[in-house]
Amino acid sequence: MHLVYPRRETSFGIKPAVDVYWYDGGLQPEKPEGWEEAQKYRPESWNPGLSLNHQGGGVIFHGEDDTLVCGCYGADPWLLSGRVPNLPQTERRVESNNHQMDWVRASKESSDSRVETKSNFAESGPFNEMVVMGVLAVRLQGLNKKLKWDGENMQFTNINPDETLTMITKMDPTPGSFSRERTEPFNALEFAEGLIRTNYREGWSLPDMPA
């Protein structure tokens, strides 16, 4: 999956566009330049071998001056140059990395004096769009094509109104068997829109997206 965060203005100034690539299903990106030579700087806790998978996943941040690699959920980060930056702590840390209890704590505090969570919805909401894009791609893989996403309008732009999908409902567990039972074909565009926007019961609706 390829997602582009456009050029934007932040409290730290204007930031350039960022390209994010997500690999799943056992696929991995190409190793960054200098990967093998940098293994001497790898943390001892890192998985042995040259795999990018560490504790269930991996992330590569390509910067202008260096490349940062970490495992799943940011585990054991390190720079390929071997440099160990000495940076001051400027952000509040969440105790034991428990963001769930950080949310509970903020929920109990008065709105007049509440300390925002470190994963408040203003930040986690837009970020989560990237995550659900991966889920949508899996659910719509039967279309067998690259899907183009319009983030501003929350819709796919290249699913035709007459395209259909089927879903596997049963698989033969016998080794070597490829027997599968499927649903009847259904409208792919309506299915995609139903995944993006949920119809809630009366009294439980949410504001239209995008907010």
mmCIF file of C-alpha atoms in Angstrom:
data_model
loop_
_atom_site.group_PDB
_atom_site.id
_atom_site.type_symbol
_atom_site.label_atom_id
_atom_site.label_comp_id
_atom_site.label_asym_id
_atom_site.label_seq_id
_atom_site.Cartn_x
_atom_site.Cartn_y
_atom_site.Cartn_z
ATOM 1 C CA MET A 1 0.000 0.000 0.000
ATOM 2 C CA HIS A 2 1.233 3.496 -0.847
ATOM 3 C CA LEU A 3 -0.167 6.478 1.066
ATOM 4 C CA VAL A 4 0.918 10.096 0.644
ATOM 5 C CA TYR A 5 0.666 12.634 3.463
ATOM 6 C CA PRO A 6 0.737 15.980 1.616
ATOM 7 C CA ARG A 7 2.924 18.969 2.381
ATOM 8 C CA ARG A 8 1.524 20.595 5.517
ATOM 9 C CA GLU A 9 1.991 23.396 8.001
ATOM 10 C CA THR A 10 2.714 22.363 11.589
ATOM 11 C CA SER A 11 3.762 24.001 14.846
ATOM 12 C CA PHE A 12 7.327 23.134 13.803
ATOM 13 C CA GLY A 13 7.000 24.862 10.430
ATOM 14 C CA ILE A 14 6.109 23.666 6.953
ATOM 15 C CA LYS A 15 6.786 19.969 6.475
ATOM 16 C CA PRO A 16 7.275 18.280 3.082
ATOM 17 C CA ALA A 17 5.090 15.495 1.760
ATOM 18 C CA VAL A 18 5.725 12.037 3.221
ATOM 19 C CA ASP A 19 5.385 8.758 1.314
ATOM 20 C CA VAL A 20 4.365 5.747 3.422
ATOM 21 C CA TYR A 21 4.622 2.194 2.086
ATOM 22 C CA TRP A 22 3.014 -0.694 3.954
ATOM 23 C CA TYR A 23 3.885 -4.328 3.244
ATOM 24 C CA ASP A 24 1.820 -7.204 4.649
ATOM 25 C CA GLY A 25 1.229 -10.919 4.214
ATOM 26 C CA GLY A 26 4.909 -11.806 4.583
ATOM 27 C CA LEU A 27 6.087 -9.284 1.994
ATOM 28 C CA GLN A 28 9.007 -7.053 2.964
ATOM 29 C CA PRO A 29 10.506 -3.945 1.358
ATOM 30 C CA GLU A 30 13.995 -3.849 -0.071
ATOM 31 C CA LYS A 31 16.688 -3.561 2.566
ATOM 32 C CA PRO A 32 17.900 0.033 2.992
ATOM 33 C CA GLU A 33 21.278 0.948 1.548
ATOM 34 C CA GLY A 34 24.061 -0.101 3.896
ATOM 35 C CA TRP A 35 21.884 -2.659 5.720
ATOM 36 C CA GLU A 36 24.432 -5.480 5.830
ATOM 37 C CA GLU A 37 27.316 -3.219 6.817
ATOM 38 C CA ALA A 38 25.214 -1.684 9.599
ATOM 39 C CA GLN A 39 24.543 -5.004 11.341
ATOM 40 C CA LYS A 40 27.457 -4.316 13.691
ATOM 41 C CA TYR A 41 25.382 -1.486 15.186
ATOM 42 C CA ARG A 42 22.261 -3.589 15.628
ATOM 43 C CA PRO A 43 20.982 -3.844 19.234
ATOM 44 C CA GLU A 44 21.707 -7.162 20.935
ATOM 45 C CA SER A 45 17.980 -7.603 21.511
ATOM 46 C CA TRP A 46 17.331 -7.488 17.753
ATOM 47 C CA ASN A 47 16.444 -10.739 15.955
ATOM 48 C CA PRO A 48 19.508 -12.534 14.521
ATOM 49 C CA GLY A 49 19.952 -12.582 10.751
ATOM 50 C CA LEU A 50 19.204 -9.949 8.134
ATOM 51 C CA SER A 51 15.409 -9.967 8.371
ATOM 52 C CA LEU A 52 13.621 -6.667 8.921
ATOM 53 C CA ASN A 53 11.033 -8.458 11.057
ATOM 54 C CA HIS A 54 11.541 -7.803 14.774
ATOM 55 C CA GLN A 55 8.887 -8.675 17.369
ATOM 56 C CA GLY A 56 6.245 -9.125 14.688
ATOM 57 C CA GLY A 57 7.044 -6.331 12.257
ATOM 58 C CA GLY A 58 9.415 -3.592 11.283
ATOM 59 C CA VAL A 59 9.624 0.046 10.191
ATOM 60 C CA ILE A 60 12.196 1.959 8.131
ATOM 61 C CA PHE A 61 12.364 5.752 8.370
ATOM 62 C CA HIS A 62 14.366 7.240 5.493
ATOM 63 C CA GLY A 63 15.663 10.663 6.557
ATOM 64 C CA GLU A 64 17.872 13.223 4.873
ATOM 65 C CA ASP A 65 20.911 12.436 7.038
ATOM 66 C CA ASP A 66 20.322 8.923 8.331
ATOM 67 C CA THR A 67 18.051 5.872 8.291
ATOM 68 C CA LEU A 68 16.243 4.702 11.424
ATOM 69 C CA VAL A 69 15.016 1.129 11.802
ATOM 70 C CA CYS A 70 12.780 -0.267 14.539
ATOM 71 C CA GLY A 71 10.682 -3.330 15.213
ATOM 72 C CA CYS A 72 6.949 -3.655 15.691
ATOM 73 C CA TYR A 73 5.428 -0.816 17.763
ATOM 74 C CA GLY A 74 8.764 1.027 17.686
ATOM 75 C CA ALA A 75 10.714 -1.729 19.449
ATOM 76 C CA ASP A 76 14.497 -1.313 19.780
ATOM 77 C CA PRO A 77 15.136 1.597 17.379
ATOM 78 C CA TRP A 78 18.613 2.142 15.928
ATOM 79 C CA LEU A 79 20.351 4.210 13.257
ATOM 80 C CA LEU A 80 22.203 2.514 10.413
ATOM 81 C CA SER A 81 25.092 4.950 10.840
ATOM 82 C CA GLY A 82 25.640 3.667 14.376
ATOM 83 C CA ARG A 83 25.127 7.171 15.712
ATOM 84 C CA VAL A 84 23.447 7.374 19.132
ATOM 85 C CA PRO A 85 21.741 10.781 19.357
ATOM 86 C CA ASN A 86 21.603 12.582 22.684
ATOM 87 C CA LEU A 87 18.251 14.320 22.542
ATOM 88 C CA PRO A 88 16.475 16.128 25.385
ATOM 89 C CA GLN A 89 13.106 14.792 26.480
ATOM 90 C CA THR A 90 10.524 17.320 25.320
ATOM 91 C CA GLU A 91 7.367 15.202 25.326
ATOM 92 C CA ARG A 92 5.437 13.657 28.192
ATOM 93 C CA ARG A 93 5.928 9.901 28.390
ATOM 94 C CA VAL A 94 3.051 7.484 28.925
ATOM 95 C CA GLU A 95 3.754 5.291 31.952
ATOM 96 C CA SER A 96 4.508 1.686 30.939
ATOM 97 C CA ASN A 97 3.485 2.681 27.386
ATOM 98 C CA ASN A 98 -0.131 2.019 28.440
ATOM 99 C CA HIS A 99 -2.102 4.308 26.140
ATOM 100 C CA GLN A 100 -5.373 2.674 27.181
ATOM 101 C CA MET A 101 -4.999 3.835 30.775
ATOM 102 C CA ASP A 102 -3.777 7.218 29.559
ATOM 103 C CA TRP A 103 -7.189 7.547 27.874
ATOM 104 C CA VAL A 104 -8.978 6.450 31.071
ATOM 105 C CA ARG A 105 -7.016 9.023 33.054
ATOM 106 C CA ALA A 106 -7.912 11.844 30.656
ATOM 107 C CA SER A 107 -11.572 10.781 30.626
ATOM 108 C CA LYS A 108 -11.782 11.212 34.391
ATOM 109 C CA GLU A 109 -10.152 14.641 34.471
ATOM 110 C CA SER A 110 -12.077 17.887 34.290
ATOM 111 C CA SER A 111 -12.246 19.372 30.799
ATOM 112 C CA ASP A 112 -10.965 22.642 32.296
ATOM 113 C CA SER A 113 -7.668 21.124 33.437
ATOM 114 C CA ARG A 114 -7.414 17.921 31.412
ATOM 115 C CA VAL A 115 -4.008 16.855 30.131
ATOM 116 C CA GLU A 116 -4.577 15.562 26.600
ATOM 117 C CA THR A 117 -3.694 11.957 25.905
ATOM 118 C CA LYS A 118 -0.555 11.316 23.911
ATOM 119 C CA SER A 119 -2.703 9.563 21.332
ATOM 120 C CA ASN A 120 -5.681 11.928 21.195
ATOM 121 C CA PHE A 121 -8.144 11.596 18.347
ATOM 122 C CA ALA A 122 -6.893 14.704 16.537
ATOM 123 C CA GLU A 123 -3.670 12.775 15.912
ATOM 124 C CA SER A 124 -4.726 9.134 16.007
ATOM 125 C CA GLY A 125 -7.806 9.644 13.799
ATOM 126 C CA PRO A 126 -5.941 10.771 10.662
ATOM 127 C CA PHE A 127 -3.176 8.267 11.395
ATOM 128 C CA ASN A 128 -5.700 5.439 11.640
ATOM 129 C CA GLU A 129 -6.786 6.157 8.063
ATOM 130 C CA MET A 130 -3.550 4.516 6.953
ATOM 131 C CA VAL A 131 -4.269 1.415 9.042
ATOM 132 C CA VAL A 132 -7.816 0.910 7.781
ATOM 133 C CA MET A 133 -6.585 1.402 4.198
ATOM 134 C CA GLY A 134 -4.639 -1.818 4.624
ATOM 135 C CA VAL A 135 -7.738 -3.580 5.944
ATOM 136 C CA LEU A 136 -9.834 -2.281 3.041
ATOM 137 C CA ALA A 137 -7.204 -3.473 0.575
ATOM 138 C CA VAL A 138 -7.454 -6.996 1.997
ATOM 139 C CA ARG A 139 -11.264 -6.986 1.944
ATOM 140 C CA LEU A 140 -11.315 -5.716 -1.652
ATOM 141 C CA GLN A 141 -8.436 -7.799 -3.016
ATOM 142 C CA GLY A 142 -10.861 -9.814 -5.137
ATOM 143 C CA LEU A 143 -11.066 -6.856 -7.526
ATOM 144 C CA ASN A 144 -7.501 -7.725 -8.577
ATOM 145 C CA LYS A 145 -6.373 -4.174 -9.253
ATOM 146 C CA LYS A 146 -4.711 -1.200 -7.611
ATOM 147 C CA LEU A 147 -7.278 0.940 -5.809
ATOM 148 C CA LYS A 148 -7.003 4.725 -5.780
ATOM 149 C CA TRP A 149 -8.071 6.473 -2.576
ATOM 150 C CA ASP A 150 -9.358 10.048 -2.249
ATOM 151 C CA GLY A 151 -8.670 10.857 1.400
ATOM 152 C CA GLU A 152 -10.369 14.243 1.346
ATOM 153 C CA ASN A 153 -13.679 12.765 0.189
ATOM 154 C CA MET A 154 -13.224 9.369 1.889
ATOM 155 C CA GLN A 155 -13.870 7.257 -1.199
ATOM 156 C CA PHE A 156 -12.244 5.054 -3.822
ATOM 157 C CA THR A 157 -12.185 6.672 -7.238
ATOM 158 C CA ASN A 158 -11.698 3.668 -9.513
ATOM 159 C CA ILE A 159 -14.293 1.104 -8.406
ATOM 160 C CA ASN A 160 -16.900 0.961 -11.153
ATOM 161 C CA PRO A 161 -20.613 0.929 -10.202
ATOM 162 C CA ASP A 162 -21.122 -2.449 -11.910
ATOM 163 C CA GLU A 163 -18.109 -4.289 -10.442
ATOM 164 C CA THR A 164 -18.842 -7.286 -8.241
ATOM 165 C CA LEU A 165 -17.074 -9.316 -5.557
ATOM 166 C CA THR A 166 -17.467 -12.711 -3.937
ATOM 167 C CA MET A 167 -16.283 -13.847 -0.520
ATOM 168 C CA ILE A 168 -15.000 -17.260 0.524
ATOM 169 C CA THR A 169 -17.366 -18.824 3.058
ATOM 170 C CA LYS A 170 -15.818 -22.288 3.385
ATOM 171 C CA MET A 171 -12.489 -23.929 2.553
ATOM 172 C CA ASP A 172 -11.655 -27.625 2.339
ATOM 173 C CA PRO A 173 -8.966 -28.238 5.017
ATOM 174 C CA THR A 174 -7.631 -31.311 3.190
ATOM 175 C CA PRO A 175 -3.935 -30.810 2.330
ATOM 176 C CA GLY A 176 -3.538 -30.080 -1.359
ATOM 177 C CA SER A 177 -7.204 -29.246 -1.828
ATOM 178 C CA PHE A 178 -8.190 -25.902 -3.294
ATOM 179 C CA SER A 179 -11.934 -26.441 -2.938
ATOM 180 C CA ARG A 180 -13.737 -23.287 -1.779
ATOM 181 C CA GLU A 181 -17.326 -22.217 -1.398
ATOM 182 C CA ARG A 182 -18.171 -18.594 -2.184
ATOM 183 C CA THR A 183 -21.032 -16.171 -1.768
ATOM 184 C CA GLU A 184 -23.108 -15.032 -4.694
ATOM 185 C CA PRO A 185 -21.590 -11.981 -6.455
ATOM 186 C CA PHE A 186 -22.437 -8.657 -4.793
ATOM 187 C CA ASN A 187 -21.843 -5.020 -5.696
ATOM 188 C CA ALA A 188 -18.249 -4.050 -4.875
ATOM 189 C CA LEU A 189 -18.829 -0.293 -4.692
ATOM 190 C CA GLU A 190 -21.727 -0.618 -2.242
ATOM 191 C CA PHE A 191 -19.678 -3.062 -0.165
ATOM 192 C CA ALA A 192 -16.715 -0.655 -0.049
ATOM 193 C CA GLU A 193 -18.914 2.282 0.949
ATOM 194 C CA GLY A 194 -20.435 0.167 3.723
ATOM 195 C CA LEU A 195 -16.965 -0.528 5.121
ATOM 196 C CA ILE A 196 -16.053 3.160 5.030
ATOM 197 C CA ARG A 197 -19.271 4.589 6.458
ATOM 198 C CA THR A 198 -21.368 2.604 8.910
ATOM 199 C CA ASN A 199 -25.128 3.016 9.194
ATOM 200 C CA TYR A 200 -25.775 3.473 12.911
ATOM 201 C CA ARG A 201 -29.009 2.924 14.774
ATOM 202 C CA GLU A 202 -31.082 5.987 15.574
ATOM 203 C CA GLY A 203 -29.588 7.883 18.490
ATOM 204 C CA TRP A 204 -26.103 6.468 17.955
ATOM 205 C CA SER A 205 -25.024 8.303 14.819
ATOM 206 C CA LEU A 206 -21.678 10.054 14.383
ATOM 207 C CA PRO A 207 -20.796 13.204 12.419
ATOM 208 C CA ASP A 208 -20.325 12.699 8.692
ATOM 209 C CA MET A 209 -16.778 11.905 7.623
ATOM 210 C CA PRO A 210 -14.524 13.600 6.896
ATOM 211 C CA ALA A 211 -15.201 15.745 9.963
#
